[in-house]
Amino acid sequence: IFITLNPINISCYSRKQHDCFIENAQPTTKDNEITALHWLLIDLDPKRMSGVSSSEEELKLAKTKARTIHDFMSDRGFKEPIRAMSGNGIHLVYRFDVPNTAENVAVFENALKVLAEKFSDDEVEVDTTVFNPARICKLWGTIAQKGATTPERPHRKAYIEPSVPSSVDVNDFTLLQALAAEFEENKPSAL
């Protein structure tokens, strides 16, 4: 089960899937139906064969990478995120409150690209595709079921870490803009 993290235009709640679960519901929420950007999702996935759950060792690598990125973000002044286990990887979710504009979406996208450049490696990657406003996220509290459940690669429940802060403070957007600017600075110049 997946959810959209950002606030949705109230008219979308009149759709059939408003008050029930519908498999492959149509239409789905579009980026332009999101009213604001409230969450930066940093999704850390251990690299593994497609269609299978992560092993305990792979999950441990993602947890280690999450601690490294958490420390990096804290050192730059970002407030405490929501930390969660997605079932097969780790989520760090930072709170913002900015309008859903193309310029602001680009900041989210470029910030994830900078984090990927700095921290992705042969074992764990920062997912750079989760920047769009209507992005879905694993609903914490539900089971992630990739492939068959085996002792080596079990299905697991996604959950928010018990150490979640008592309040999730809104981050200053200029911190994210500064991080995103590093992407433009590192781009090779066109000849």
Coordinates of N, CA, C and O in Angstrom, one line a residue:
I1 N 0.9 -1.2 0.0 CA 0.0 0.0 0.0 C 0.9 1.2 0.0 O 1.9 1.3 0.8
F2 N 0.6 2.2 -0.8 CA 1.3 3.4 -1.0 C 0.5 4.6 -0.7 O -0.7 4.6 -0.9
I3 N 1.1 5.7 -0.3 CA 0.4 7.0 -0.1 C 1.1 8.1 -0.8 O 2.3 8.0 -1.2
T4 N 0.5 9.2 -1.0 CA 1.1 10.5 -1.5 C 1.4 11.3 -0.3 O 0.5 11.5 0.6
L5 N 2.6 11.7 -0.2 CA 3.0 12.5 1.0 C 2.5 13.9 1.1 O 2.2 14.4 2.1
N6 N 2.5 14.6 -0.1 CA 2.2 16.0 -0.1 C 0.7 16.2 -0.1 O -0.1 15.3 -0.6
P7 N 0.2 17.4 0.3 CA -1.2 17.7 0.3 C -1.8 17.7 -1.1 O -1.2 18.3 -2.0
I8 N -3.0 17.1 -1.2 CA -3.7 17.0 -2.5 C -4.8 18.0 -2.6 O -5.5 18.3 -1.6
N9 N -5.1 18.5 -3.8 CA -6.2 19.4 -4.0 C -7.5 18.7 -3.5 O -7.7 17.5 -3.8
I10 N -8.3 19.4 -2.8 CA -9.5 18.9 -2.1 C -10.4 18.2 -3.1 O -11.1 17.3 -2.8
S11 N -10.5 18.7 -4.3 CA -11.4 18.1 -5.3 C -11.1 16.7 -5.6 O -11.9 15.9 -6.0
C12 N -9.8 16.3 -5.5 CA -9.4 14.9 -5.7 C -10.1 13.9 -4.8 O -10.2 12.7 -5.1
Y13 N -10.5 14.4 -3.6 CA -11.2 13.5 -2.6 C -12.6 13.1 -3.0 O -13.2 12.3 -2.4
S14 N -13.1 13.6 -4.2 CA -14.4 13.2 -4.7 C -14.3 12.0 -5.6 O -15.3 11.6 -6.2
R15 N -13.1 11.5 -5.9 CA -12.9 10.4 -6.7 C -13.4 9.1 -6.0 O -13.5 9.1 -4.8
K16 N -13.6 8.1 -6.8 CA -14.2 6.9 -6.3 C -13.3 6.3 -5.2 O -13.8 5.7 -4.2
Q17 N -12.0 6.3 -5.4 CA -11.1 5.7 -4.4 C -10.9 6.5 -3.1 O -10.1 6.2 -2.3
H18 N -11.7 7.5 -2.9 CA -11.6 8.4 -1.7 C -11.8 7.5 -0.4 O -11.1 7.7 0.5
D19 N -12.8 6.7 -0.4 CA -13.1 6.0 0.9 C -13.0 4.5 0.8 O -13.6 3.8 1.6
C20 N -12.2 4.0 -0.1 CA -12.1 2.6 -0.2 C -10.8 2.3 -0.9 O -10.2 3.1 -1.6
F21 N -10.3 1.1 -0.8 CA -9.1 0.6 -1.5 C -9.5 0.1 -2.9 O -10.4 -0.8 -2.9
I22 N -8.9 0.5 -3.9 CA -9.2 0.0 -5.3 C -7.8 -0.3 -5.9 O -6.9 0.5 -6.0
E23 N -7.7 -1.6 -6.3 CA -6.5 -2.0 -7.0 C -6.4 -1.3 -8.3 O -7.3 -1.2 -9.1
N24 N -5.2 -0.7 -8.6 CA -4.9 0.0 -9.8 C -6.0 1.1 -10.2 O -6.5 1.2 -11.3
A25 N -6.3 1.9 -9.2 CA -7.4 2.9 -9.3 C -6.9 3.9 -10.4 O -5.8 4.3 -10.5
Q26 N -7.9 4.4 -11.1 CA -7.7 5.5 -12.1 C -8.8 6.5 -12.0 O -9.9 6.1 -11.7
P27 N -8.5 7.8 -12.1 CA -7.2 8.3 -12.3 C -6.4 8.4 -11.0 O -7.0 8.4 -10.0
T28 N -5.1 8.5 -11.2 CA -4.3 8.7 -10.0 C -4.0 10.2 -9.9 O -4.2 11.0 -10.8
T29 N -3.5 10.6 -8.7 CA -3.1 12.0 -8.4 C -2.0 12.4 -9.3 O -0.9 11.7 -9.4
K30 N -2.1 13.5 -9.9 CA -1.1 14.1 -10.8 C -0.3 15.2 -10.1 O -0.8 15.7 -9.1
D31 N 0.9 15.5 -10.6 CA 1.8 16.5 -9.9 C 1.1 17.8 -9.8 O 1.2 18.5 -8.8
N32 N 0.3 18.2 -10.8 CA -0.4 19.5 -10.7 C -1.6 19.5 -9.8 O -2.2 20.6 -9.6
E33 N -1.9 18.4 -9.2 CA -3.0 18.3 -8.3 C -2.5 18.4 -6.8 O -3.3 18.2 -5.9
I34 N -1.2 18.6 -6.6 CA -0.6 18.7 -5.3 C -0.5 20.2 -5.0 O -0.1 21.0 -5.8
T35 N -1.0 20.6 -3.8 CA -1.1 22.0 -3.5 C 0.2 22.6 -2.9 O 0.3 23.8 -3.0
A36 N 1.0 21.8 -2.3 CA 2.2 22.3 -1.7 C 3.3 21.2 -1.6 O 2.9 20.0 -1.7
L37 N 4.5 21.6 -1.4 CA 5.6 20.6 -1.2 C 5.9 20.6 0.3 O 6.5 21.6 0.8
H38 N 5.6 19.5 1.0 CA 5.8 19.4 2.4 C 6.9 18.5 2.8 O 7.4 18.5 3.9
W39 N 7.3 17.6 1.9 CA 8.2 16.5 2.3 C 9.3 16.2 1.3 O 9.0 16.0 0.1
L40 N 10.5 16.2 1.7 CA 11.6 15.7 0.9 C 11.9 14.3 1.4 O 12.2 14.0 2.5
L41 N 11.6 13.3 0.5 CA 11.8 11.9 0.7 C 13.2 11.5 0.2 O 13.5 11.6 -1.0
I42 N 14.0 11.1 1.2 CA 15.3 10.5 0.8 C 15.1 9.0 1.0 O 15.0 8.5 2.1
D43 N 15.1 8.3 -0.2 CA 14.8 6.9 -0.2 C 16.1 6.1 -0.5 O 16.7 6.3 -1.6
L44 N 16.6 5.4 0.5 CA 17.8 4.6 0.3 C 17.5 3.2 0.1 O 17.0 2.5 1.0
D45 N 17.9 2.7 -1.0 CA 17.7 1.3 -1.4 C 19.0 0.5 -1.6 O 19.8 1.0 -2.3
P46 N 19.1 -0.6 -0.9 CA 20.2 -1.5 -1.2 C 20.1 -2.0 -2.6 O 19.1 -2.4 -3.1
K47 N 21.3 -2.0 -3.3 CA 21.3 -2.6 -4.6 C 21.2 -4.1 -4.6 O 21.9 -4.7 -3.8
R48 N 20.3 -4.7 -5.3 CA 20.0 -6.1 -5.3 C 19.3 -6.4 -6.6 O 18.9 -5.6 -7.4
M49 N 19.1 -7.7 -6.8 CA 18.4 -8.2 -8.0 C 16.9 -7.6 -7.9 O 16.3 -7.5 -6.9
S50 N 16.4 -7.2 -9.1 CA 15.1 -6.7 -9.2 C 14.0 -7.7 -8.7 O 14.1 -8.9 -9.0
G51 N 13.0 -7.2 -8.0 CA 11.8 -8.1 -7.7 C 12.0 -8.9 -6.5 O 11.2 -9.9 -6.3
V52 N 13.0 -8.7 -5.7 CA 13.3 -9.5 -4.4 C 13.4 -8.5 -3.2 O 13.8 -7.4 -3.4
S53 N 13.1 -9.0 -2.1 CA 13.3 -8.3 -0.8 C 14.8 -8.2 -0.5 O 15.6 -9.0 -1.0
S54 N 15.1 -7.2 0.3 CA 16.5 -7.1 0.7 C 16.9 -8.1 1.8 O 16.0 -8.5 2.5
S55 N 18.1 -8.5 1.8 CA 18.6 -9.4 2.8 C 18.9 -8.5 4.1 O 18.9 -7.3 4.0
E56 N 19.1 -9.2 5.2 CA 19.5 -8.4 6.4 C 20.8 -7.6 6.3 O 20.9 -6.5 6.7
E57 N 21.7 -8.2 5.6 CA 23.0 -7.5 5.4 C 22.8 -6.3 4.5 O 23.3 -5.2 4.7
E58 N 22.0 -6.4 3.4 CA 21.7 -5.3 2.6 C 21.0 -4.2 3.3 O 21.3 -3.0 3.2
L59 N 20.0 -4.6 4.1 CA 19.3 -3.6 4.9 C 20.2 -2.9 5.9 O 20.1 -1.7 6.1
K60 N 21.1 -3.6 6.5 CA 22.1 -3.0 7.4 C 23.0 -2.0 6.7 O 23.2 -0.9 7.3
L61 N 23.3 -2.3 5.5 CA 24.1 -1.3 4.7 C 23.3 0.0 4.5 O 23.8 1.1 4.5
A62 N 22.0 -0.2 4.2 CA 21.1 1.0 4.0 C 21.0 1.8 5.3 O 21.0 3.1 5.2
K63 N 20.9 1.1 6.4 CA 20.8 1.8 7.7 C 22.1 2.6 8.0 O 22.0 3.8 8.5
T64 N 23.2 2.0 7.7 CA 24.5 2.7 7.9 C 24.6 4.0 7.0 O 25.0 5.0 7.4
K65 N 24.2 3.8 5.7 CA 24.2 5.0 4.8 C 23.2 6.0 5.3 O 23.5 7.2 5.2
A66 N 22.1 5.6 5.8 CA 21.1 6.6 6.3 C 21.7 7.4 7.5 O 21.5 8.7 7.5
R67 N 22.5 6.8 8.3 CA 23.1 7.5 9.4 C 24.1 8.5 8.9 O 24.2 9.7 9.4
T68 N 24.8 8.1 7.9 CA 25.8 9.1 7.3 C 25.1 10.3 6.7 O 25.6 11.4 6.9
I69 N 24.1 10.0 5.9 CA 23.3 11.1 5.3 C 22.6 12.0 6.4 O 22.6 13.2 6.3
H70 N 22.1 11.4 7.4 CA 21.4 12.1 8.5 C 22.5 13.0 9.1 O 22.2 14.2 9.3
D71 N 23.7 12.6 9.4 CA 24.7 13.4 10.0 C 25.1 14.5 9.1 O 25.3 15.7 9.5
F72 N 25.2 14.3 7.8 CA 25.6 15.3 6.8 C 24.5 16.4 6.8 O 24.8 17.6 6.8
M73 N 23.2 16.0 6.8 CA 22.1 16.9 6.7 C 22.1 17.7 8.0 O 21.9 19.0 8.0
S74 N 22.3 17.1 9.2 CA 22.3 17.8 10.5 C 23.4 18.8 10.5 O 23.2 19.9 11.0
D75 N 24.6 18.4 10.0 CA 25.7 19.3 10.0 C 25.5 20.6 9.2 O 26.0 21.7 9.4
R76 N 24.6 20.5 8.2 CA 24.2 21.6 7.3 C 23.0 22.4 7.9 O 22.6 23.3 7.3
G77 N 22.5 22.0 9.0 CA 21.5 22.8 9.7 C 20.0 22.2 9.5 O 19.1 22.9 10.0
F78 N 19.9 21.1 8.8 CA 18.5 20.5 8.7 C 18.0 20.0 10.0 O 18.8 19.4 10.8
K79 N 16.8 20.1 10.2 CA 16.1 19.7 11.4 C 15.9 18.1 11.4 O 16.1 17.5 10.3
E80 N 15.6 17.6 12.5 CA 15.5 16.1 12.6 C 14.4 15.6 11.7 O 13.2 16.1 11.7
P81 N 14.7 14.6 10.9 CA 13.7 14.0 9.9 C 12.9 12.9 10.6 O 13.2 12.5 11.7
I82 N 11.8 12.5 9.9 CA 11.2 11.2 10.2 C 12.1 10.2 9.7 O 12.5 10.3 8.5
R83 N 12.5 9.2 10.5 CA 13.3 8.1 10.0 C 12.4 6.8 10.0 O 11.7 6.5 10.9
A84 N 12.4 6.1 8.8 CA 11.5 5.0 8.7 C 12.2 3.9 7.9 O 13.2 4.1 7.2
M85 N 11.7 2.7 8.1 CA 12.2 1.5 7.3 C 11.1 1.2 6.3 O 9.9 1.1 6.7
S86 N 11.4 1.2 5.1 CA 10.4 1.0 4.0 C 10.0 -0.4 3.8 O 9.2 -0.7 3.0
G87 N 10.7 -1.3 4.5 CA 10.5 -2.8 4.2 C 11.7 -3.4 3.6 O 12.1 -4.5 4.0
N88 N 12.3 -2.6 2.7 CA 13.6 -3.1 2.0 C 14.7 -2.1 2.0 O 15.8 -2.3 1.6
G89 N 14.4 -0.9 2.6 CA 15.4 0.2 2.6 C 15.1 1.1 3.7 O 14.3 0.8 4.6
I90 N 15.6 2.3 3.6 CA 15.4 3.3 4.7 C 14.9 4.6 4.1 O 15.4 5.0 3.0
H91 N 14.0 5.3 4.8 CA 13.5 6.6 4.4 C 14.0 7.6 5.4 O 13.9 7.4 6.6
L92 N 14.5 8.8 4.9 CA 14.7 10.0 5.8 C 13.7 11.0 5.1 O 13.8 11.2 3.9
V93 N 12.8 11.5 5.9 CA 11.8 12.4 5.4 C 11.9 13.8 6.1 O 11.6 13.8 7.3
Y94 N 12.2 14.8 5.4 CA 12.4 16.1 5.9 C 11.2 17.0 5.6 O 10.7 17.0 4.5
R95 N 10.8 17.8 6.6 CA 9.6 18.6 6.4 C 9.9 20.0 5.9 O 10.9 20.7 6.3
F96 N 9.1 20.4 4.9 CA 9.2 21.8 4.3 C 7.8 22.3 4.1 O 6.8 21.6 4.4
D97 N 7.7 23.5 3.7 CA 6.4 24.1 3.4 C 6.6 25.2 2.3 O 6.7 26.4 2.7
V98 N 6.6 24.8 1.1 CA 6.7 25.7 0.0 C 5.7 25.4 -1.1 O 5.2 24.2 -1.2
P99 N 5.3 26.4 -1.9 CA 4.4 26.1 -3.0 C 4.9 25.1 -4.0 O 6.1 24.9 -4.2
N100 N 3.9 24.4 -4.6 CA 4.3 23.5 -5.7 C 4.5 24.3 -7.0 O 3.5 24.5 -7.7
T101 N 5.7 24.7 -7.2 CA 6.1 25.4 -8.5 C 7.2 24.6 -9.2 O 7.9 23.8 -8.5
A102 N 7.3 24.8 -10.4 CA 8.4 24.2 -11.2 C 9.8 24.5 -10.6 O 10.6 23.6 -10.5
E103 N 10.0 25.7 -10.2 CA 11.3 26.1 -9.6 C 11.5 25.3 -8.3 O 12.6 24.8 -8.1
N104 N 10.5 25.2 -7.4 CA 10.7 24.5 -6.2 C 10.9 23.0 -6.4 O 11.7 22.4 -5.7
V105 N 10.1 22.4 -7.3 CA 10.3 21.0 -7.7 C 11.7 20.7 -8.1 O 12.4 19.7 -7.7
A106 N 12.3 21.7 -8.9 CA 13.7 21.5 -9.4 C 14.7 21.5 -8.2 O 15.7 20.8 -8.3
V107 N 14.4 22.3 -7.2 CA 15.2 22.3 -6.0 C 15.2 20.9 -5.4 O 16.3 20.4 -5.0
F108 N 14.0 20.3 -5.2 CA 14.0 19.0 -4.6 C 14.7 18.0 -5.5 O 15.5 17.1 -5.0
E109 N 14.5 18.0 -6.8 CA 15.2 17.1 -7.7 C 16.7 17.2 -7.6 O 17.4 16.2 -7.5
N110 N 17.2 18.5 -7.7 CA 18.6 18.7 -7.7 C 19.3 18.3 -6.4 O 20.4 17.8 -6.3
A111 N 18.6 18.6 -5.3 CA 19.1 18.2 -4.0 C 19.3 16.7 -3.9 O 20.3 16.2 -3.4
L112 N 18.3 15.9 -4.4 CA 18.5 14.4 -4.4 C 19.6 14.0 -5.3 O 20.3 13.1 -5.0
K113 N 19.8 14.7 -6.4 CA 20.9 14.4 -7.3 C 22.3 14.6 -6.6 O 23.2 13.8 -6.7
V114 N 22.4 15.7 -5.8 CA 23.6 16.0 -5.1 C 23.8 14.9 -4.0 O 25.0 14.4 -3.9
L115 N 22.8 14.5 -3.3 CA 22.9 13.5 -2.3 C 23.3 12.1 -3.0 O 24.2 11.4 -2.4
A116 N 22.8 11.9 -4.1 CA 23.2 10.6 -4.9 C 24.6 10.7 -5.3 O 25.4 9.7 -5.2
E117 N 25.1 11.8 -5.8 CA 26.5 12.0 -6.2 C 27.4 11.8 -5.0 O 28.5 11.1 -5.1
K118 N 27.0 12.3 -3.9 CA 27.9 12.2 -2.7 C 27.8 10.8 -2.0 O 28.9 10.4 -1.5
F119 N 26.7 10.2 -2.0 CA 26.5 9.0 -1.1 C 26.2 7.7 -1.8 O 26.3 6.6 -1.2
S120 N 25.7 7.7 -3.0 CA 25.4 6.4 -3.7 C 26.7 5.7 -4.0 O 27.7 6.3 -4.3
D121 N 26.6 4.4 -3.8 CA 27.8 3.6 -4.1 C 27.4 2.2 -4.7 O 26.2 2.1 -5.1
D122 N 28.3 1.3 -4.7 CA 28.0 0.0 -5.3 C 27.0 -0.8 -4.4 O 26.5 -1.9 -4.9
E123 N 26.7 -0.4 -3.2 CA 25.9 -1.2 -2.3 C 24.5 -0.6 -2.0 O 23.5 -1.3 -1.9
V124 N 24.5 0.8 -1.9 CA 23.2 1.5 -1.6 C 23.1 2.7 -2.5 O 24.1 3.4 -2.7
E125 N 21.9 3.0 -3.0 CA 21.8 4.2 -3.8 C 20.7 5.1 -3.2 O 19.7 4.6 -2.6
V126 N 20.9 6.4 -3.4 CA 19.9 7.4 -3.1 C 19.0 7.5 -4.4 O 19.5 7.7 -5.5
D127 N 17.7 7.2 -4.2 CA 16.8 7.2 -5.3 C 16.5 8.7 -5.7 O 16.0 9.5 -4.9
T128 N 16.9 9.0 -7.0 CA 16.7 10.4 -7.5 C 15.4 10.6 -8.2 O 15.2 11.7 -8.7
T129 N 14.6 9.6 -8.2 CA 13.3 9.7 -8.9 C 12.1 10.1 -8.1 O 11.0 10.2 -8.6
V130 N 12.4 10.3 -6.8 CA 11.3 10.5 -5.8 C 11.0 12.0 -5.5 O 10.4 12.3 -4.5
F131 N 11.4 12.9 -6.4 CA 11.3 14.3 -6.2 C 9.9 14.9 -6.6 O 9.5 16.0 -6.1
N132 N 9.2 14.2 -7.5 CA 8.0 14.8 -8.0 C 6.9 15.0 -6.9 O 6.8 14.2 -6.0
P133 N 6.1 16.0 -7.1 CA 5.1 16.3 -6.0 C 4.1 15.2 -5.7 O 3.8 15.1 -4.5
A134 N 3.6 14.5 -6.7 CA 2.6 13.4 -6.4 C 3.3 12.1 -6.1 O 2.6 11.0 -6.1
R135 N 4.5 12.0 -5.9 CA 5.3 10.8 -5.6 C 4.6 10.0 -4.5 O 4.2 10.5 -3.5
I136 N 4.5 8.7 -4.8 CA 4.0 7.8 -3.7 C 5.1 7.2 -2.9 O 6.2 7.2 -3.3
C137 N 4.7 6.8 -1.7 CA 5.7 6.3 -0.7 C 5.0 5.1 0.0 O 3.8 5.1 0.2
K138 N 5.8 4.1 0.3 CA 5.3 3.0 1.0 C 4.6 3.5 2.3 O 5.1 4.3 3.0
L139 N 3.4 3.0 2.5 CA 2.6 3.3 3.8 C 3.2 2.6 4.9 O 3.2 1.3 5.0
W140 N 3.9 3.3 5.8 CA 4.5 2.7 7.0 C 3.4 2.0 7.8 O 2.3 2.5 8.0
G141 N 3.7 0.8 8.3 CA 2.7 0.0 9.0 C 2.2 -1.1 8.1 O 1.5 -2.0 8.6
T142 N 2.5 -1.1 6.8 CA 2.1 -2.2 5.9 C 3.3 -3.1 5.5 O 4.4 -2.7 5.8
I143 N 3.0 -4.2 4.9 CA 4.1 -5.2 4.6 C 4.6 -4.9 3.2 O 3.8 -4.8 2.2
A144 N 5.9 -4.9 3.0 CA 6.6 -4.8 1.7 C 6.7 -6.3 1.3 O 7.3 -7.1 2.0
Q145 N 6.2 -6.6 0.1 CA 6.2 -8.0 -0.4 C 6.8 -8.1 -1.8 O 6.1 -8.3 -2.7
K146 N 8.1 -7.9 -1.9 CA 8.8 -8.1 -3.1 C 9.2 -9.6 -3.3 O 9.9 -10.1 -2.4
G147 N 8.8 -10.2 -4.3 CA 9.2 -11.6 -4.5 C 8.6 -12.5 -3.5 O 7.7 -12.1 -2.7
A148 N 9.1 -13.7 -3.4 CA 8.7 -14.7 -2.4 C 9.4 -14.4 -1.1 O 10.5 -14.0 -1.1
T149 N 8.7 -14.6 0.0 CA 9.4 -14.4 1.3 C 10.2 -15.7 1.6 O 9.7 -16.8 1.5
T150 N 11.5 -15.5 1.9 CA 12.4 -16.6 2.2 C 13.1 -16.2 3.5 O 13.2 -15.0 3.8
P151 N 13.8 -17.1 4.1 CA 14.6 -16.8 5.3 C 15.7 -15.8 5.0 O 16.0 -14.9 5.8
E152 N 16.2 -15.8 3.8 CA 17.3 -14.9 3.4 C 16.8 -13.5 3.0 O 17.4 -12.5 3.1
R153 N 15.5 -13.5 2.4 CA 14.9 -12.3 1.9 C 13.5 -12.2 2.3 O 12.6 -12.5 1.5
P154 N 13.2 -12.0 3.6 CA 11.8 -12.0 4.1 C 11.0 -10.7 3.7 O 11.6 -9.7 3.5
H155 N 9.7 -10.9 3.7 CA 8.8 -9.8 3.6 C 8.9 -9.1 5.0 O 9.0 -9.8 6.0
R156 N 8.9 -7.8 5.0 CA 9.0 -7.1 6.3 C 7.9 -6.0 6.3 O 7.5 -5.4 5.3
K157 N 7.6 -5.6 7.6 CA 6.7 -4.5 7.8 C 7.5 -3.2 7.7 O 8.6 -3.0 8.3
A158 N 6.9 -2.2 6.9 CA 7.5 -0.9 6.9 C 7.1 -0.2 8.2 O 6.0 -0.4 8.7
Y159 N 8.0 0.7 8.8 CA 7.6 1.3 10.0 C 8.4 2.6 10.2 O 9.5 2.7 9.7
I160 N 7.8 3.5 11.0 CA 8.6 4.7 11.5 C 9.4 4.3 12.7 O 8.9 3.6 13.6
E161 N 10.6 4.7 12.7 CA 11.5 4.4 13.8 C 11.0 5.0 15.1 O 10.4 6.1 15.1
P162 N 11.1 4.2 16.2 CA 10.6 4.7 17.5 C 11.2 6.0 18.0 O 10.6 6.7 18.7
S163 N 12.3 6.3 17.4 CA 13.0 7.5 17.9 C 12.5 8.8 17.2 O 13.2 9.8 17.2
V164 N 11.3 8.7 16.5 CA 10.8 9.8 15.8 C 10.7 11.0 16.7 O 10.3 10.9 17.9
P165 N 11.1 12.2 16.3 CA 11.0 13.4 17.1 C 9.5 13.7 17.5 O 8.6 13.3 16.8
S166 N 9.3 14.3 18.7 CA 7.9 14.6 19.2 C 7.2 15.6 18.3 O 6.0 15.6 18.2
S167 N 8.0 16.4 17.6 CA 7.4 17.3 16.6 C 8.3 17.3 15.4 O 9.6 17.2 15.6
V168 N 7.8 17.4 14.2 CA 8.6 17.4 13.0 C 8.6 18.9 12.6 O 7.6 19.4 12.0
D169 N 9.7 19.5 12.8 CA 9.9 21.0 12.5 C 10.1 21.2 11.0 O 10.7 20.4 10.3
V170 N 9.5 22.3 10.5 CA 9.7 22.7 9.1 C 11.1 23.3 8.9 O 11.6 24.1 9.7
N171 N 11.8 22.8 7.9 CA 13.1 23.2 7.6 C 13.1 24.5 6.8 O 12.1 24.8 6.0
D172 N 14.1 25.3 6.9 CA 14.3 26.5 6.1 C 14.6 26.1 4.7 O 15.6 25.4 4.5
F173 N 13.8 26.5 3.7 CA 14.0 26.1 2.3 C 15.3 26.6 1.8 O 15.8 25.9 0.8
T174 N 15.9 27.6 2.3 CA 17.2 28.1 1.8 C 18.3 27.0 2.0 O 19.2 26.9 1.2
L175 N 18.1 26.1 3.0 CA 19.1 25.1 3.2 C 19.0 24.1 2.0 O 20.1 23.6 1.6
L176 N 17.8 23.8 1.6 CA 17.6 22.8 0.5 C 18.1 23.5 -0.8 O 18.7 22.9 -1.7
Q177 N 17.8 24.8 -1.0 CA 18.3 25.5 -2.2 C 19.8 25.5 -2.2 O 20.4 25.3 -3.3
A178 N 20.5 25.7 -1.1 CA 21.9 25.7 -1.1 C 22.5 24.3 -1.5 O 23.4 24.2 -2.2
L179 N 21.9 23.3 -1.0 CA 22.3 21.9 -1.3 C 22.0 21.7 -2.8 O 22.9 21.2 -3.5
A180 N 20.9 22.0 -3.3 CA 20.6 21.8 -4.7 C 21.5 22.6 -5.6 O 21.8 22.2 -6.8
A181 N 21.9 23.8 -5.2 CA 22.8 24.6 -6.0 C 24.1 23.9 -6.3 O 24.8 24.2 -7.4
E182 N 24.5 23.0 -5.5 CA 25.8 22.2 -5.7 C 25.7 21.4 -7.0 O 26.7 21.1 -7.6
F183 N 24.4 21.0 -7.3 CA 24.3 20.2 -8.5 C 24.6 21.0 -9.7 O 25.4 20.6 -10.6
E184 N 24.1 22.3 -9.8 CA 24.4 23.2 -10.9 C 25.9 23.5 -10.9 O 26.5 23.6 -12.0
E185 N 26.5 23.7 -9.8 CA 28.0 24.0 -9.7 C 28.8 22.9 -10.2 O 29.9 23.1 -10.8
N186 N 28.4 21.6 -10.0 CA 29.2 20.5 -10.4 C 28.9 20.0 -11.8 O 29.6 19.1 -12.3
K187 N 27.9 20.6 -12.5 CA 27.6 20.2 -13.9 C 28.7 20.6 -14.8 O 29.2 21.7 -14.7
P188 N 29.2 19.7 -15.7 CA 30.2 20.2 -16.6 C 29.6 21.3 -17.5 O 28.4 21.2 -17.9
S189 N 30.4 22.3 -17.8 CA 29.9 23.4 -18.7 C 29.9 22.9 -20.1 O 30.7 22.1 -20.6
A190 N 28.9 23.4 -20.8 CA 28.7 23.0 -22.3 C 29.8 23.8 -23.1 O 30.2 24.9 -22.8
L191 N 30.3 23.1 -24.1 CA 31.4 23.7 -24.9 C 30.7 24.5 -26.0 O 29.8 24.3 -26.5

